[in-house]
Coordinates of N, CA and C in Angstrom, one line a residue:
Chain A
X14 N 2.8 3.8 1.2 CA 3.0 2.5 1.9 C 2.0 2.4 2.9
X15 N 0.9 1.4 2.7 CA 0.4 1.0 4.0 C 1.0 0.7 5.2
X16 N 0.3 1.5 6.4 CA 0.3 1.2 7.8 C -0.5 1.2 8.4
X17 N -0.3 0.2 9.4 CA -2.0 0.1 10.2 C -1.3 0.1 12.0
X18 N -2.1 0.7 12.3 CA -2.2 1.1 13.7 C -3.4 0.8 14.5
X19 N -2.8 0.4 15.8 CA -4.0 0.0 16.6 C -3.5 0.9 17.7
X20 N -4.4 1.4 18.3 CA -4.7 1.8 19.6 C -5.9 1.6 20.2
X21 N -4.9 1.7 21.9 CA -4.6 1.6 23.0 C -3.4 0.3 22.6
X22 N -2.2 0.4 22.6 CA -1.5 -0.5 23.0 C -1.5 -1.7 24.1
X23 N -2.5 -1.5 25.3 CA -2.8 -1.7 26.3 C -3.8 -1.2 27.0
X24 N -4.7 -2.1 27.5 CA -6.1 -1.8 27.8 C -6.5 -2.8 29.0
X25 N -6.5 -2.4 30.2 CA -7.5 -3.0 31.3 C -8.6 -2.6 31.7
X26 N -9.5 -3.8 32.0 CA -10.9 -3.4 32.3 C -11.4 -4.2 33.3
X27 N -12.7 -4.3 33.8 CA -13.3 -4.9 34.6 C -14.2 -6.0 33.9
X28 N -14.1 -7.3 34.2 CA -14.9 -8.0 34.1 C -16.7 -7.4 33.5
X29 N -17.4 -7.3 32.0 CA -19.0 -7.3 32.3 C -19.1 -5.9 31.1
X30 N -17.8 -5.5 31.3 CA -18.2 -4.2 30.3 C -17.5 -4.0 29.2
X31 N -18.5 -3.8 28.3 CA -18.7 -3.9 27.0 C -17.3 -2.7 26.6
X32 N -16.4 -2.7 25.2 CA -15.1 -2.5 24.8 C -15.1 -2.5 23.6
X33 N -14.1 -1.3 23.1 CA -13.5 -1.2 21.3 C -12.6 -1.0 21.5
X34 N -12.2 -2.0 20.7 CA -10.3 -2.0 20.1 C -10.5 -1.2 18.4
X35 N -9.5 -0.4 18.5 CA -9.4 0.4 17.4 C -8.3 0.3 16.5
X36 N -8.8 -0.5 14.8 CA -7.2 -0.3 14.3 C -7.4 1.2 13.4
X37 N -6.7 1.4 12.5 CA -6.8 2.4 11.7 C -5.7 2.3 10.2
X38 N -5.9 2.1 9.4 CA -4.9 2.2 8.2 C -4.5 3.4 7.0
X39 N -3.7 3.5 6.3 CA -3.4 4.3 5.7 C -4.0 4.9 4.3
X40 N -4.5 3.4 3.6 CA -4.6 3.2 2.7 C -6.0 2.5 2.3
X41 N -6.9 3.1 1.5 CA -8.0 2.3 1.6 C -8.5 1.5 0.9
X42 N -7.4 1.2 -0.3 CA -7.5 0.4 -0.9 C -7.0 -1.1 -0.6
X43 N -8.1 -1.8 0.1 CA -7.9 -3.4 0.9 C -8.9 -4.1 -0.1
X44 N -8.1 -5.2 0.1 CA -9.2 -6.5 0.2 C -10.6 -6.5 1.0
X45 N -9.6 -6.7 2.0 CA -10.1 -7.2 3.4 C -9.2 -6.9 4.6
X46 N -10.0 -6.7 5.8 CA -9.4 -6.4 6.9 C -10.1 -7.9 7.7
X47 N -8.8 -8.4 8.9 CA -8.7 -9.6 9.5 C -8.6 -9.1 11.1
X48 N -9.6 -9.5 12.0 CA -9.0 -9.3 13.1 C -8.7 -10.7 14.2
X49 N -7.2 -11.0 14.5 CA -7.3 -12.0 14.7 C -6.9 -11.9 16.8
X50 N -6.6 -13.2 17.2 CA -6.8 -12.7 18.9 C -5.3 -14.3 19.1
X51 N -4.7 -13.2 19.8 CA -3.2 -14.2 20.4 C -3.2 -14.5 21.9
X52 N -3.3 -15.4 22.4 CA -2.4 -15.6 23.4 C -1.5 -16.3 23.5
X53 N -0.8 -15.8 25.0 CA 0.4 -15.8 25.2 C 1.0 -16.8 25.1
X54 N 1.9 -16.7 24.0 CA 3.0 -17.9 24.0 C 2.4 -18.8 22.4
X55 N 1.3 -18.4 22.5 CA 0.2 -19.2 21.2 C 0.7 -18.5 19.7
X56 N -0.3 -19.5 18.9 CA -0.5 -18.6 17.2 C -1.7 -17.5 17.5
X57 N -1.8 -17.0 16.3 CA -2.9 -16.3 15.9 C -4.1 -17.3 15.7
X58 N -5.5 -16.8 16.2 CA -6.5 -17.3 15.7 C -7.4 -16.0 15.4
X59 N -7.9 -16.8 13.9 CA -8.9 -15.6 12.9 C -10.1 -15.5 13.9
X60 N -10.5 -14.2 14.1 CA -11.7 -13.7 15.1 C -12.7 -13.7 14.0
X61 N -13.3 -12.8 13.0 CA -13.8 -12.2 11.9 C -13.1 -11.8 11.1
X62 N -13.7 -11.9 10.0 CA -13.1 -11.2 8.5 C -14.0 -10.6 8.0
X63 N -13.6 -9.1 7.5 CA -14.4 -8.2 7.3 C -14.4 -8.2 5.7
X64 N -14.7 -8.3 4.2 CA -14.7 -8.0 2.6 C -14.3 -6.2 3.0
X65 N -13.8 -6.0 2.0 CA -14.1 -4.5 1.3 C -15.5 -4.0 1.2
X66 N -16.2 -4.7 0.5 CA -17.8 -4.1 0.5 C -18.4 -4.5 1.7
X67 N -17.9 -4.9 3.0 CA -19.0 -5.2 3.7 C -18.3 -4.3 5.0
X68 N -19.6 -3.8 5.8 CA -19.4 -2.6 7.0 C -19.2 -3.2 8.1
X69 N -19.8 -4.6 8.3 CA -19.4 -5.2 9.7 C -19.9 -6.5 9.4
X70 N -19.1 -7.8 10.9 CA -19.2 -9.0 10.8 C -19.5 -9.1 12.1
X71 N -20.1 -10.5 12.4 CA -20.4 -10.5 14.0 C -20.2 -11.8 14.4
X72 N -19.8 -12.5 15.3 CA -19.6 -13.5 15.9 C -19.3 -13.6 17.2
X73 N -21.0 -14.2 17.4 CA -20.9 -14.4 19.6 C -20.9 -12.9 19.7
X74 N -20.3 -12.5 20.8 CA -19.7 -11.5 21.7 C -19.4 -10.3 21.0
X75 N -18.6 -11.1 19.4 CA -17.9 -10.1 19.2 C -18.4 -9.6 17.7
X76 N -18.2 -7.8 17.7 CA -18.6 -7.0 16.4 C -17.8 -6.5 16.0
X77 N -17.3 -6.3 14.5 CA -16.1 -5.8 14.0 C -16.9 -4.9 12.9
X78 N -16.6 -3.6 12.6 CA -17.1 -2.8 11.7 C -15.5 -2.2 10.9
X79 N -16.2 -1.6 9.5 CA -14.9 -1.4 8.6 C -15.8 -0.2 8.2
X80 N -14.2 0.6 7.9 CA -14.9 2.3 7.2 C -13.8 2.4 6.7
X81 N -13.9 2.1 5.3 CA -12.9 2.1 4.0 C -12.6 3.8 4.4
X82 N -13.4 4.6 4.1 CA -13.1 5.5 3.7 C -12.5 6.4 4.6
X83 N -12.4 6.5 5.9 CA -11.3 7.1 6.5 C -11.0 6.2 7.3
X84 N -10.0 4.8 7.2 CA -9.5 4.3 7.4 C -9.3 3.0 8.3
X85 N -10.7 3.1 9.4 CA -11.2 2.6 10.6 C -11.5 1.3 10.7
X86 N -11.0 0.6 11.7 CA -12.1 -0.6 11.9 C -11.7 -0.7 13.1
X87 N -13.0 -1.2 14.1 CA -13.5 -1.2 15.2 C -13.5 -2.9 15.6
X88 N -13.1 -3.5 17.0 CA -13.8 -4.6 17.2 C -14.4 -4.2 18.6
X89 N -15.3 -4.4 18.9 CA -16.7 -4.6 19.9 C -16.8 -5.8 20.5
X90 N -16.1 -5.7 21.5 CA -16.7 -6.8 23.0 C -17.8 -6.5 23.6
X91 N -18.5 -7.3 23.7 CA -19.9 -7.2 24.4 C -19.5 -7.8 26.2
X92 N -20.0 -7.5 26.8 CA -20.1 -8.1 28.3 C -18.4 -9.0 28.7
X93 N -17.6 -8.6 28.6 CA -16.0 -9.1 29.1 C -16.1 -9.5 29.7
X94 N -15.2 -10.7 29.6 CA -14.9 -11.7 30.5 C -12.9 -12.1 30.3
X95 N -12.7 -12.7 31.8 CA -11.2 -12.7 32.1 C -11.0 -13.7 31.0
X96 N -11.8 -14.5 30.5 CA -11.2 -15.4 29.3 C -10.9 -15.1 27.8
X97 N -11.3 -13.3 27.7 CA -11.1 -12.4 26.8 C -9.8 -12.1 26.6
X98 N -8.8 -11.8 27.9 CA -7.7 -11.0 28.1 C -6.8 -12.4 26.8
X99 N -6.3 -11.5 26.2 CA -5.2 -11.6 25.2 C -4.7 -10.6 24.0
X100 N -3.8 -10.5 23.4 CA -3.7 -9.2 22.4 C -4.2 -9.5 21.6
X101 N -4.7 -8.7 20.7 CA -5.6 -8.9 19.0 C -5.5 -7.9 18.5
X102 N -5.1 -8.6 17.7 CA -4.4 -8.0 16.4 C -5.2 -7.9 14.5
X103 N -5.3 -7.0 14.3 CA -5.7 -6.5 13.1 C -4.7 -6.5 12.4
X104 N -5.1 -7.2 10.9 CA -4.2 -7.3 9.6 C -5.1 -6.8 8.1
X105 N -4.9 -6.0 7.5 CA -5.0 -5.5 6.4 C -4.9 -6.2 5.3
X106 N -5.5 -6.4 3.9 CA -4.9 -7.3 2.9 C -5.2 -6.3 1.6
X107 N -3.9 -5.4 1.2 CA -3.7 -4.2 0.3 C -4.0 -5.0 -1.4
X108 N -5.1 -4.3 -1.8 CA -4.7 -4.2 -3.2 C -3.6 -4.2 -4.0
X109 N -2.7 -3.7 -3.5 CA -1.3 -3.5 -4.0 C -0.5 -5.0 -3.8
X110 N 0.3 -6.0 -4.0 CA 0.7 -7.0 -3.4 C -0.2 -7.4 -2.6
X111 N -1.2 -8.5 -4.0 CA -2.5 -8.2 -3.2 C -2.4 -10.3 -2.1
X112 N -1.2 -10.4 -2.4 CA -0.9 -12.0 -1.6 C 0.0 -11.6 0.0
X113 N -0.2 -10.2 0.1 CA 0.5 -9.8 1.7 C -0.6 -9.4 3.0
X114 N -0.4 -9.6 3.7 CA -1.0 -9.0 5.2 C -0.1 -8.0 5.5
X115 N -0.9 -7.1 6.0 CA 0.2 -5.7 6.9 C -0.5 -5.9 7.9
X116 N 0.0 -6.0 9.4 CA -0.6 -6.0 10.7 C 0.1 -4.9 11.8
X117 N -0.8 -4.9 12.4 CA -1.0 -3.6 13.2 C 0.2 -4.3 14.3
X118 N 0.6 -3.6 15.6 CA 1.3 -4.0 16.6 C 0.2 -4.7 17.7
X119 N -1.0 -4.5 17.4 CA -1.9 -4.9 18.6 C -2.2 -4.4 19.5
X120 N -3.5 -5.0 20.3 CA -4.0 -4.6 21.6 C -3.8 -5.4 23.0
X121 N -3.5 -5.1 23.7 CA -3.2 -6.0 25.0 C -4.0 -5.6 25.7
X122 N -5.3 -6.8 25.9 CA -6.4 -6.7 26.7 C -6.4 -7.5 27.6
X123 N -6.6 -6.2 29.3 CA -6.4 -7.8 30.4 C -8.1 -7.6 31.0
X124 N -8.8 -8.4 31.2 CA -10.2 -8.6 31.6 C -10.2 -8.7 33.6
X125 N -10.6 -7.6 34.2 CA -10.2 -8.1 35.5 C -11.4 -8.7 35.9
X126 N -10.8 -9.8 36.9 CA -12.5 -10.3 37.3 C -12.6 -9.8 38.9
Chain B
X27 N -9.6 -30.4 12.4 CA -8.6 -30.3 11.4 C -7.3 -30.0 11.8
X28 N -6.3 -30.9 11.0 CA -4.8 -29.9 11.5 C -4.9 -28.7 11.4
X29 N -5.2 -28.0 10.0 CA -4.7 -26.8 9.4 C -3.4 -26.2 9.1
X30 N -2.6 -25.8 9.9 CA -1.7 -25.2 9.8 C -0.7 -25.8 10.8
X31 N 0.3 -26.7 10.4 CA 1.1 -27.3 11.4 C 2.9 -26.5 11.2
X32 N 3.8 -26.4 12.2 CA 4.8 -26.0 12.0 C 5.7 -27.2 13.1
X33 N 6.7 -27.3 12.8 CA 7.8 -27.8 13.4 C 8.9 -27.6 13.0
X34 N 10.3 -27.0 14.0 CA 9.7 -27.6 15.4 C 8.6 -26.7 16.4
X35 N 8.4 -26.8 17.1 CA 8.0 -25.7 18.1 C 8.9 -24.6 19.0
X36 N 10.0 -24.9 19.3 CA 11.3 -24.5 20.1 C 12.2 -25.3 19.4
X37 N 13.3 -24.2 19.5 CA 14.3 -24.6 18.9 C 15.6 -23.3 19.5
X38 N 16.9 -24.2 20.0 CA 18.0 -23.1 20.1 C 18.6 -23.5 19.3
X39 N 19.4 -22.3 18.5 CA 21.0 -22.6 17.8 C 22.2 -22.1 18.3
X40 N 23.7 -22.3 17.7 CA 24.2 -21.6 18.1 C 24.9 -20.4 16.5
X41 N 25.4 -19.4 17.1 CA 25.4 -18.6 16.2 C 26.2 -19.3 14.7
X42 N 25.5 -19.1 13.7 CA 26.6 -20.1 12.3 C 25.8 -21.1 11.8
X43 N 24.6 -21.7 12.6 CA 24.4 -22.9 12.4 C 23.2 -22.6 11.6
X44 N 22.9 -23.9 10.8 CA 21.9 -23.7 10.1 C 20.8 -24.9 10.7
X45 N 19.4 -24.2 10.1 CA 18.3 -25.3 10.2 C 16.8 -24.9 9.2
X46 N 15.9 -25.7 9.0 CA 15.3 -25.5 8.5 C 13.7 -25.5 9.6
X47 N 12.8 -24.3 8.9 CA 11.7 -25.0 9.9 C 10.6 -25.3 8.7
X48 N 9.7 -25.9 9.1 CA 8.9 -26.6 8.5 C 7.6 -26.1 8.5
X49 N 6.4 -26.0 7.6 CA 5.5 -25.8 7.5 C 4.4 -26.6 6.5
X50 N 3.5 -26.9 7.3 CA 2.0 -27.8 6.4 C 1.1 -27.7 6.8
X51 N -0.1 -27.3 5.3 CA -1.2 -27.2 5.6 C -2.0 -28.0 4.9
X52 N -3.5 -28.5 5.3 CA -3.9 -30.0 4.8 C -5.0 -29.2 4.3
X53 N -5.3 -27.5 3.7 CA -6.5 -27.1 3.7 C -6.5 -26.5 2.1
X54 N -5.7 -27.1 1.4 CA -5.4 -27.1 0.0 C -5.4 -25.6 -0.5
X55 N -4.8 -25.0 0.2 CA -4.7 -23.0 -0.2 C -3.9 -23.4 -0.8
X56 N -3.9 -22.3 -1.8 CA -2.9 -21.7 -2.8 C -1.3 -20.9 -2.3
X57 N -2.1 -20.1 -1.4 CA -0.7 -19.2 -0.9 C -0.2 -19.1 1.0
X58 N 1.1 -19.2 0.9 CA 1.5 -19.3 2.3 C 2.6 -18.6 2.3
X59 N 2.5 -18.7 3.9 CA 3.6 -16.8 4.2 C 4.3 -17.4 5.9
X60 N 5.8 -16.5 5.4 CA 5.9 -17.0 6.7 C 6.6 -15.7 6.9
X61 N 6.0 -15.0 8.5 CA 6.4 -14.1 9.2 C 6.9 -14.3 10.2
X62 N 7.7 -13.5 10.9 CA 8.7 -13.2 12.1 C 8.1 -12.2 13.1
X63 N 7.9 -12.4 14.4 CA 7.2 -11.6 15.2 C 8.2 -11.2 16.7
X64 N 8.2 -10.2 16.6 CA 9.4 -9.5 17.4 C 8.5 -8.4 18.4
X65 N 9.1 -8.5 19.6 CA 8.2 -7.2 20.8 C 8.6 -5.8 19.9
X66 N 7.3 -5.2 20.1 CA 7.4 -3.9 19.6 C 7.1 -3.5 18.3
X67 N 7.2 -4.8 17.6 CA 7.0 -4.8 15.4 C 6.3 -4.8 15.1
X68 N 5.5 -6.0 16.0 CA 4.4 -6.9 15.2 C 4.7 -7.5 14.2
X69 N 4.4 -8.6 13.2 CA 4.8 -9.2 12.4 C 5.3 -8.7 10.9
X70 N 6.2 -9.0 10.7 CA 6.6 -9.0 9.4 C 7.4 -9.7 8.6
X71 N 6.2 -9.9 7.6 CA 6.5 -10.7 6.5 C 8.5 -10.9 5.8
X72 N 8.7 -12.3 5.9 CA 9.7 -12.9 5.7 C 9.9 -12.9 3.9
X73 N 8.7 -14.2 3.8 CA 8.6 -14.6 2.5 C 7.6 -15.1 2.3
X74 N 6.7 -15.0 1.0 CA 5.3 -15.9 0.8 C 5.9 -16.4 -1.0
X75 N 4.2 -17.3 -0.8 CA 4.2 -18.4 -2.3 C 2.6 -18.2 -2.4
X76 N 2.7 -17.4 -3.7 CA 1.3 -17.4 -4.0 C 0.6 -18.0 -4.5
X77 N 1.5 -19.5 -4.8 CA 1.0 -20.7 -5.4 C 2.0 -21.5 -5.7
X78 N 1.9 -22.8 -5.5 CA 3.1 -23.9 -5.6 C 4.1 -23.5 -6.9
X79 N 5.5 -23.6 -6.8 CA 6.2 -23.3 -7.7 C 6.9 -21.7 -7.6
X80 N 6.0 -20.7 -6.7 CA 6.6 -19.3 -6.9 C 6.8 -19.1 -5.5
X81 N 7.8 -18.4 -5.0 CA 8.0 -17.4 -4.1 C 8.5 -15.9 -4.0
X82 N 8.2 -15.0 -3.3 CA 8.4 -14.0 -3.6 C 9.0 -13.2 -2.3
X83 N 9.9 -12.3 -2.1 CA 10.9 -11.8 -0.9 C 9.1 -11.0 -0.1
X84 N 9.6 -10.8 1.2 CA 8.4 -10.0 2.1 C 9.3 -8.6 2.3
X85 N 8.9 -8.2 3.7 CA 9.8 -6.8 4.1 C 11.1 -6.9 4.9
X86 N 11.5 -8.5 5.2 CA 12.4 -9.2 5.6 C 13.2 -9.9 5.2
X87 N 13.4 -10.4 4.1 CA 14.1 -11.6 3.8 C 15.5 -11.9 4.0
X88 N 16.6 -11.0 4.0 CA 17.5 -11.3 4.2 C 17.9 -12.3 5.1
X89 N 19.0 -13.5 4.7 CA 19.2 -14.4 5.8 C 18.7 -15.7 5.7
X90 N 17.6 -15.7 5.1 CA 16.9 -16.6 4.8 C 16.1 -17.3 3.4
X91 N 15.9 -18.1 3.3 CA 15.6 -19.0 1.7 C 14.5 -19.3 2.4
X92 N 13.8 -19.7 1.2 CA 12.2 -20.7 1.4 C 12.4 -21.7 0.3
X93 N 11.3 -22.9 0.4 CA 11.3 -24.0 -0.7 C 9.8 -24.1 -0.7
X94 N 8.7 -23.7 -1.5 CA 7.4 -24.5 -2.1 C 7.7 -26.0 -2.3
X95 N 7.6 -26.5 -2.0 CA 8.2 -27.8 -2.1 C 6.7 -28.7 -2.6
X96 N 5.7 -28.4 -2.6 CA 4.3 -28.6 -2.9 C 3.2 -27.7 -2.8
X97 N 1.9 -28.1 -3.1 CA 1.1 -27.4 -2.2 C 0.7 -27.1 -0.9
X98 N 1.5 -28.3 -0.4 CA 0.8 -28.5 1.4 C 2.4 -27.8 2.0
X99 N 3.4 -27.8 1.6 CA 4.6 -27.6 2.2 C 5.3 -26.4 1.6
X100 N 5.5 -25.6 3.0 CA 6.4 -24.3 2.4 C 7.7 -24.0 3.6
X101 N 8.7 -24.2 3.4 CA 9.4 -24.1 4.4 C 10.7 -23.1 4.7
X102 N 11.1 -22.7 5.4 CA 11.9 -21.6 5.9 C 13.3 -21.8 6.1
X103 N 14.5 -21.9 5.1 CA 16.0 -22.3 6.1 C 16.8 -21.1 6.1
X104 N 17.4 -21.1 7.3 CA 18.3 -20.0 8.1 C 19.6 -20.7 7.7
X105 N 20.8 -20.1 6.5 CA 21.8 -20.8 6.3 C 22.5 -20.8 7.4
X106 N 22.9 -19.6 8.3 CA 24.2 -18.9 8.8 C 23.3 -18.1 10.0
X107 N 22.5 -19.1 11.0 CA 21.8 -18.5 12.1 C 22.8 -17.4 13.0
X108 N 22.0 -15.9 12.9 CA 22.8 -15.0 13.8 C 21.4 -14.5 15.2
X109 N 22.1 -14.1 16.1 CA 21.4 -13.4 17.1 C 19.7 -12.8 16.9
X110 N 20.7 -11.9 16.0 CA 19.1 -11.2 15.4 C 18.2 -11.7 14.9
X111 N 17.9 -12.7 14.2 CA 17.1 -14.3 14.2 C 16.2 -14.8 15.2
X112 N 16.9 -14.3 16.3 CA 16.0 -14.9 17.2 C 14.2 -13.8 17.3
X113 N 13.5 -15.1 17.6 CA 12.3 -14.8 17.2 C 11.3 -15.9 17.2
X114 N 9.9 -15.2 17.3 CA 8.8 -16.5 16.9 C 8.6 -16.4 15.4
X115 N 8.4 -17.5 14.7 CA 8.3 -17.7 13.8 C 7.1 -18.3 13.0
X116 N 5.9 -18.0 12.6 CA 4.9 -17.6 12.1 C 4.8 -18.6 10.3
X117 N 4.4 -19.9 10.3 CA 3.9 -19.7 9.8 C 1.8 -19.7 8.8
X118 N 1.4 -19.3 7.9 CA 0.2 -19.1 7.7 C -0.3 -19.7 6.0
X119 N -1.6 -19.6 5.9 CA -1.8 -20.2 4.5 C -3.5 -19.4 4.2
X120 N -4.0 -18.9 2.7 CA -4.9 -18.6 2.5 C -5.0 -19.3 1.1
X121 N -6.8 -19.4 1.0 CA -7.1 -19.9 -0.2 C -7.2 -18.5 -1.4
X122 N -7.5 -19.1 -2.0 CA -7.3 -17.6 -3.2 C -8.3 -17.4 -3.0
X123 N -8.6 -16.1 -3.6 CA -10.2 -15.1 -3.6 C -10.0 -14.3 -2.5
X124 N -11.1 -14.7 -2.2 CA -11.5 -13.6 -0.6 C -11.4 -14.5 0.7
X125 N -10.3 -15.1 0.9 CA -10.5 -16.1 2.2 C -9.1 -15.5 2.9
X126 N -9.5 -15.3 4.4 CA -8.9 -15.0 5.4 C -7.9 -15.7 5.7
X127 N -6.7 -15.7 6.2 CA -5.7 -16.3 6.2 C -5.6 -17.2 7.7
X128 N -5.0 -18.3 7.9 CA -4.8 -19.4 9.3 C -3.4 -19.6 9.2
X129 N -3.3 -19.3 11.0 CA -1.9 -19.4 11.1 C -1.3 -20.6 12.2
X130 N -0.4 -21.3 11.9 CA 0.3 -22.1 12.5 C 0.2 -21.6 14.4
X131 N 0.7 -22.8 15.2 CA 1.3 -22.1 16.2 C 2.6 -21.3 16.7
X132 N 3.4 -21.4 16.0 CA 4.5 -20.7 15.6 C 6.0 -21.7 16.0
X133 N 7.1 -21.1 15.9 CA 8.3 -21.7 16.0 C 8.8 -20.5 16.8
X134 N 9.3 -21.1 18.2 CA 10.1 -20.0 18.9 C 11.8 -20.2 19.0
X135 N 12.4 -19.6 18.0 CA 13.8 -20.2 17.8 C 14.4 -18.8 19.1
X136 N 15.8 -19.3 19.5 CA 17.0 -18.3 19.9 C 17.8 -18.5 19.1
X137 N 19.1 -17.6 18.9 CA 20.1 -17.9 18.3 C 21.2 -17.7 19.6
X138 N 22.0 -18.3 20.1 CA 23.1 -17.9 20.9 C 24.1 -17.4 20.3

């Protein structure tokens, strides 16, 4: 059964410095990996989408890398800012029930300025 | 774009009662899902439709029915609302192939 895990459940930083949120999965047979970013009280919005065949995606600020093979994917903040601070969450999309998402519990990032 | 609309936004019941919540998307996907997000879980899958006409149970379903009711509409009813219900309510839509999924702003129901 796929499971995906993020750590640091919680993460504070200072305003300016660069950060990886870490998910990790079980299984490595995905689609695709999704990393998406919540705030409080909000929906989810899609950050990057990473393919199976592809190692990383980039947009603005932010860099997400995938390593099928032992399980990994990274997201990369460049230069933080307090308009960063919200949880983000990574979702998996398994080969198996290949119309489901498995999502991680998330990261709760607060940006101090 | 809309994308992903849900109503209502908030919503209280009281324990027994029923209601339905609503979901539409104007981005002509094939498949939609609607998850339940609880402190501590993270989300999990209720029920999805991997295309108008089918639906299929998630890792939750108990409690609850869905209706595909088109391509743009997929919706959620709670016959016999209990406590444990309570929750934000999630829902989302992807195109087929390789496309990333968008998700509504959610529904934050209580049950009393």
């Amino acid at each position: 059964k796929q499971e995906v895990t993020q750590i640091p459940a919680a993460l504070s930083v200072p305003e300016g410095e660069n950060l990886v949120l870490n998910c990790s999965f079980t299984d490595s047979a995905i689609y695709n990996l999704q990393w998406f970013r919540q705030d409080p009280g909000k929906g989810l919005t899609s950050l990057l989408l990473i393919q199976s065949s592809q190692r990383e995606q980039t947009s603005g600020r932010l860099n997400a890398s995938l390593d099928k093979s032992s399980g990994r994917s990274t997201l990369y903040i460049a230069a933080s800012q307090p308009g960063d601070s919200a949880t983000y969450l990574c979702a998996v999309r398994p080969y198996s029930g290949t119309y489901k998402y498995i999502f991680g519990t998330g990261t709760r990032l607060k940006v101090l300025a | 774009n809309a994308g992903v609309t849900q109503t209502p936004k908030f919503q209280v019941l009281k324990t027994g009662q029923s209601m339905t919540l609503q979901c539409a998307q104007d981005m002509n996907h094939n498949s939609m899902y609607w998850y339940r997000q609880d402190p501590g879980m993270g989300l999990r899958l209720i029920y999805y439709s991997a295309s108008e006409g089918t639906t299929d149970k998630g890792e939750v379903p108990n409690g609850y029915n869905v209706s595909r009711l088109n391509k743009r509409e997929f919706s959620l009813r709670l016959e016999s609302a209990a406590p444990s219900q309570t929750s934000v309510y999630f829902c989302a839509s992807r195109d087929q192939g390789e496309g990333g999924a968008f998700f509504g702003q959610g529904t934050r129901l209580t049950v009393v």
